[in-house]
Amino acid sequence: MRTWFNNLFQGRQGMDELSKSMFWWGVACLVVSILLAVLLNGLLSVPFSWLGVILIVLSFVRAFSRRMGQRELENNAYLAFLERRRRQWDMRKERFHQRKDFRFFKCPGCGTILRVPRGKGKIHINCRCGYVLYRRT
């Protein structure tokens, strides 16, 4: 039995980060489906249950797939997406902590977030792209 199980995963991807999160999102959808069935008498329960089942099946299809290169590219794209979201969250958190001392503006030219000290009155702000903003702080 043990050798059969080892041979089953020979040359396969296994559960990577994308497969794990698809599995747990599927389980969460099934739990929401059960809660909706109990609390709202089945309203919107069916789409959540189907979505949960589809996500769980797709996670196992990814785990047993022999196309390791393609699965690795998908997983790397997912991890890059998560890293971008984490960086954005950290940046927003840092801006929130600095909100008493600094004012933040977005450059209309390039989209860069510009930080200027508060309480300086009406000033002009020079962006690296050459755009000049006139704002009150």
PDB file of C-alpha atoms in Angstrom:
ATOM      1  CA  MET A   1       0.000   0.000   0.000  1.00  0.00           C
ATOM      2  CA  ARG A   2       2.821   2.376   0.883  1.00  0.00           C
ATOM      3  CA  THR A   3       4.707   1.720  -2.361  1.00  0.00           C
ATOM      4  CA  TRP A   4       1.480   2.143  -4.339  1.00  0.00           C
ATOM      5  CA  PHE A   5       0.952   5.566  -2.741  1.00  0.00           C
ATOM      6  CA  ASN A   6       4.587   6.557  -3.417  1.00  0.00           C
ATOM      7  CA  ASN A   7       4.259   5.448  -7.041  1.00  0.00           C
ATOM      8  CA  LEU A   8       1.030   7.415  -7.374  1.00  0.00           C
ATOM      9  CA  PHE A   9       2.851  10.713  -6.770  1.00  0.00           C
ATOM     10  CA  GLN A  10       5.889   9.801  -8.857  1.00  0.00           C
ATOM     11  CA  GLY A  11       6.424  12.593 -11.404  1.00  0.00           C
ATOM     12  CA  ARG A  12       3.503  14.669 -10.164  1.00  0.00           C
ATOM     13  CA  GLN A  13       3.345  18.177  -8.771  1.00  0.00           C
ATOM     14  CA  GLY A  14       1.682  17.574  -5.415  1.00  0.00           C
ATOM     15  CA  MET A  15      -0.075  20.239  -3.374  1.00  0.00           C
ATOM     16  CA  ASP A  16       1.600  23.585  -3.989  1.00  0.00           C
ATOM     17  CA  GLU A  17       0.459  26.945  -2.593  1.00  0.00           C
ATOM     18  CA  LEU A  18      -2.149  27.554  -5.291  1.00  0.00           C
ATOM     19  CA  SER A  19      -3.636  24.080  -4.871  1.00  0.00           C
ATOM     20  CA  LYS A  20      -3.771  24.473  -1.098  1.00  0.00           C
ATOM     21  CA  SER A  21      -5.520  27.819  -1.272  1.00  0.00           C
ATOM     22  CA  MET A  22      -7.960  26.534  -3.902  1.00  0.00           C
ATOM     23  CA  PHE A  23      -8.752  23.616  -1.597  1.00  0.00           C
ATOM     24  CA  TRP A  24      -9.321  25.803   1.460  1.00  0.00           C
ATOM     25  CA  TRP A  25     -11.392  28.352  -0.517  1.00  0.00           C
ATOM     26  CA  GLY A  26     -13.493  25.410  -1.722  1.00  0.00           C
ATOM     27  CA  VAL A  27     -13.998  24.205   1.841  1.00  0.00           C
ATOM     28  CA  ALA A  28     -14.928  27.764   2.875  1.00  0.00           C
ATOM     29  CA  CYS A  29     -17.474  27.952   0.029  1.00  0.00           C
ATOM     30  CA  LEU A  30     -19.010  24.662   1.169  1.00  0.00           C
ATOM     31  CA  VAL A  31     -19.274  25.956   4.756  1.00  0.00           C
ATOM     32  CA  VAL A  32     -20.903  29.180   3.507  1.00  0.00           C
ATOM     33  CA  SER A  33     -23.264  27.067   1.425  1.00  0.00           C
ATOM     34  CA  ILE A  34     -24.305  25.068   4.492  1.00  0.00           C
ATOM     35  CA  LEU A  35     -24.785  28.258   6.513  1.00  0.00           C
ATOM     36  CA  LEU A  36     -26.876  29.815   3.755  1.00  0.00           C
ATOM     37  CA  ALA A  37     -28.984  26.666   3.524  1.00  0.00           C
ATOM     38  CA  VAL A  38     -29.669  26.762   7.257  1.00  0.00           C
ATOM     39  CA  LEU A  39     -30.075  30.515   7.756  1.00  0.00           C
ATOM     40  CA  LEU A  40     -31.706  31.650   4.503  1.00  0.00           C
ATOM     41  CA  ASN A  41     -33.602  28.474   3.570  1.00  0.00           C
ATOM     42  CA  GLY A  42     -31.330  27.603   0.651  1.00  0.00           C
ATOM     43  CA  LEU A  43     -31.122  31.037  -0.968  1.00  0.00           C
ATOM     44  CA  LEU A  44     -27.765  31.240  -2.827  1.00  0.00           C
ATOM     45  CA  SER A  45     -26.762  27.908  -1.335  1.00  0.00           C
ATOM     46  CA  VAL A  46     -26.487  26.024  -4.631  1.00  0.00           C
ATOM     47  CA  PRO A  47     -23.975  28.351  -6.373  1.00  0.00           C
ATOM     48  CA  PHE A  48     -21.683  28.331  -3.345  1.00  0.00           C
ATOM     49  CA  SER A  49     -21.822  24.553  -3.078  1.00  0.00           C
ATOM     50  CA  TRP A  50     -21.018  24.145  -6.793  1.00  0.00           C
ATOM     51  CA  LEU A  51     -18.184  26.667  -6.537  1.00  0.00           C
ATOM     52  CA  GLY A  52     -16.781  24.822  -3.515  1.00  0.00           C
ATOM     53  CA  VAL A  53     -16.901  21.441  -5.250  1.00  0.00           C
ATOM     54  CA  ILE A  54     -15.311  22.844  -8.420  1.00  0.00           C
ATOM     55  CA  LEU A  55     -12.475  24.465  -6.453  1.00  0.00           C
ATOM     56  CA  ILE A  56     -11.765  21.274  -4.511  1.00  0.00           C
ATOM     57  CA  VAL A  57     -11.783  19.129  -7.661  1.00  0.00           C
ATOM     58  CA  LEU A  58      -9.495  21.580  -9.475  1.00  0.00           C
ATOM     59  CA  SER A  59      -7.064  21.599  -6.559  1.00  0.00           C
ATOM     60  CA  PHE A  60      -6.755  17.803  -6.754  1.00  0.00           C
ATOM     61  CA  VAL A  61      -6.473  17.910 -10.555  1.00  0.00           C
ATOM     62  CA  ARG A  62      -3.547  20.318 -10.098  1.00  0.00           C
ATOM     63  CA  ALA A  63      -1.994  18.064  -7.440  1.00  0.00           C
ATOM     64  CA  PHE A  64      -2.128  14.953  -9.648  1.00  0.00           C
ATOM     65  CA  SER A  65      -1.105  16.700 -12.857  1.00  0.00           C
ATOM     66  CA  ARG A  66       2.044  15.558 -14.629  1.00  0.00           C
ATOM     67  CA  ARG A  67       2.505  18.930 -16.378  1.00  0.00           C
ATOM     68  CA  MET A  68       4.922  20.175 -13.756  1.00  0.00           C
ATOM     69  CA  GLY A  69       6.253  23.088 -15.808  1.00  0.00           C
ATOM     70  CA  GLN A  70       2.829  24.548 -16.479  1.00  0.00           C
ATOM     71  CA  ARG A  71       1.726  24.062 -12.844  1.00  0.00           C
ATOM     72  CA  GLU A  72       4.923  25.728 -11.641  1.00  0.00           C
ATOM     73  CA  LEU A  73       4.279  28.765 -13.858  1.00  0.00           C
ATOM     74  CA  GLU A  74       0.731  29.041 -12.518  1.00  0.00           C
ATOM     75  CA  ASN A  75       1.965  28.734  -8.939  1.00  0.00           C
ATOM     76  CA  ASN A  76       4.683  31.358  -9.492  1.00  0.00           C
ATOM     77  CA  ALA A  77       2.129  33.776 -10.965  1.00  0.00           C
ATOM     78  CA  TYR A  78      -0.105  33.202  -7.935  1.00  0.00           C
ATOM     79  CA  LEU A  79       2.783  33.771  -5.519  1.00  0.00           C
ATOM     80  CA  ALA A  80       3.753  36.978  -7.365  1.00  0.00           C
ATOM     81  CA  PHE A  81       0.137  38.162  -7.110  1.00  0.00           C
ATOM     82  CA  LEU A  82       0.135  37.456  -3.362  1.00  0.00           C
ATOM     83  CA  GLU A  83       3.431  39.281  -2.918  1.00  0.00           C
ATOM     84  CA  ARG A  84       2.077  42.374  -4.718  1.00  0.00           C
ATOM     85  CA  ARG A  85      -0.998  42.357  -2.474  1.00  0.00           C
ATOM     86  CA  ARG A  86       1.172  41.946   0.634  1.00  0.00           C
ATOM     87  CA  ARG A  87       3.376  44.872  -0.407  1.00  0.00           C
ATOM     88  CA  GLN A  88       0.323  47.049  -1.085  1.00  0.00           C
ATOM     89  CA  TRP A  89      -1.119  46.144   2.313  1.00  0.00           C
ATOM     90  CA  ASP A  90       2.169  46.942   4.073  1.00  0.00           C
ATOM     91  CA  MET A  91       2.413  50.265   2.234  1.00  0.00           C
ATOM     92  CA  ARG A  92      -1.145  51.217   3.215  1.00  0.00           C
ATOM     93  CA  LYS A  93      -0.461  50.226   6.810  1.00  0.00           C
ATOM     94  CA  GLU A  94       2.701  52.349   6.877  1.00  0.00           C
ATOM     95  CA  ARG A  95       0.846  55.310   5.358  1.00  0.00           C
ATOM     96  CA  PHE A  96      -1.857  54.905   8.001  1.00  0.00           C
ATOM     97  CA  HIS A  97       0.740  55.107  10.774  1.00  0.00           C
ATOM     98  CA  GLN A  98       2.302  58.220   9.217  1.00  0.00           C
ATOM     99  CA  ARG A  99      -0.979  60.044   8.592  1.00  0.00           C
ATOM    100  CA  LYS A 100      -0.535  62.482  11.510  1.00  0.00           C
ATOM    101  CA  ASP A 101       2.861  63.749  10.345  1.00  0.00           C
ATOM    102  CA  PHE A 102       2.603  63.500   6.559  1.00  0.00           C
ATOM    103  CA  ARG A 103       0.106  64.041   3.760  1.00  0.00           C
ATOM    104  CA  PHE A 104       0.071  61.716   0.751  1.00  0.00           C
ATOM    105  CA  PHE A 105      -0.745  62.711  -2.829  1.00  0.00           C
ATOM    106  CA  LYS A 106      -0.809  60.698  -6.032  1.00  0.00           C
ATOM    107  CA  CYS A 107       0.972  62.154  -9.039  1.00  0.00           C
ATOM    108  CA  PRO A 108      -1.442  62.407 -12.002  1.00  0.00           C
ATOM    109  CA  GLY A 109       1.465  62.008 -14.420  1.00  0.00           C
ATOM    110  CA  CYS A 110       3.046  58.749 -13.300  1.00  0.00           C
ATOM    111  CA  GLY A 111       0.912  57.525 -10.372  1.00  0.00           C
ATOM    112  CA  THR A 112       3.698  57.738  -7.771  1.00  0.00           C
ATOM    113  CA  ILE A 113       2.621  58.300  -4.176  1.00  0.00           C
ATOM    114  CA  LEU A 114       4.209  61.522  -2.910  1.00  0.00           C
ATOM    115  CA  ARG A 115       4.696  62.185   0.805  1.00  0.00           C
ATOM    116  CA  VAL A 116       4.890  65.755   2.139  1.00  0.00           C
ATOM    117  CA  PRO A 117       4.928  67.051   5.724  1.00  0.00           C
ATOM    118  CA  ARG A 118       1.675  68.344   7.195  1.00  0.00           C
ATOM    119  CA  GLY A 119       1.051  71.926   8.228  1.00  0.00           C
ATOM    120  CA  LYS A 120       3.169  73.711   5.602  1.00  0.00           C
ATOM    121  CA  GLY A 121       0.266  75.546   3.939  1.00  0.00           C
ATOM    122  CA  LYS A 122      -0.045  75.732   0.157  1.00  0.00           C
ATOM    123  CA  ILE A 123       3.073  74.284  -1.482  1.00  0.00           C
ATOM    124  CA  HIS A 124       4.145  73.006  -4.859  1.00  0.00           C
ATOM    125  CA  ILE A 125       5.359  69.416  -5.028  1.00  0.00           C
ATOM    126  CA  ASN A 126       7.803  68.293  -7.710  1.00  0.00           C
ATOM    127  CA  CYS A 127       7.513  64.710  -8.857  1.00  0.00           C
ATOM    128  CA  ARG A 128      10.402  62.765 -10.396  1.00  0.00           C
ATOM    129  CA  CYS A 129       8.544  62.606 -13.697  1.00  0.00           C
ATOM    130  CA  GLY A 130       8.576  66.430 -13.909  1.00  0.00           C
ATOM    131  CA  TYR A 131       4.952  67.006 -12.955  1.00  0.00           C
ATOM    132  CA  VAL A 132       4.318  69.851 -10.472  1.00  0.00           C
ATOM    133  CA  LEU A 133       1.406  69.700  -8.019  1.00  0.00           C
ATOM    134  CA  TYR A 134       0.032  72.660  -6.072  1.00  0.00           C
ATOM    135  CA  ARG A 135      -1.637  71.386  -2.927  1.00  0.00           C
ATOM    136  CA  ARG A 136      -2.488  72.450   0.618  1.00  0.00           C
ATOM    137  CA  THR A 137      -0.979  70.421   3.434  1.00  0.00           C
TER     138      THR A 137
END
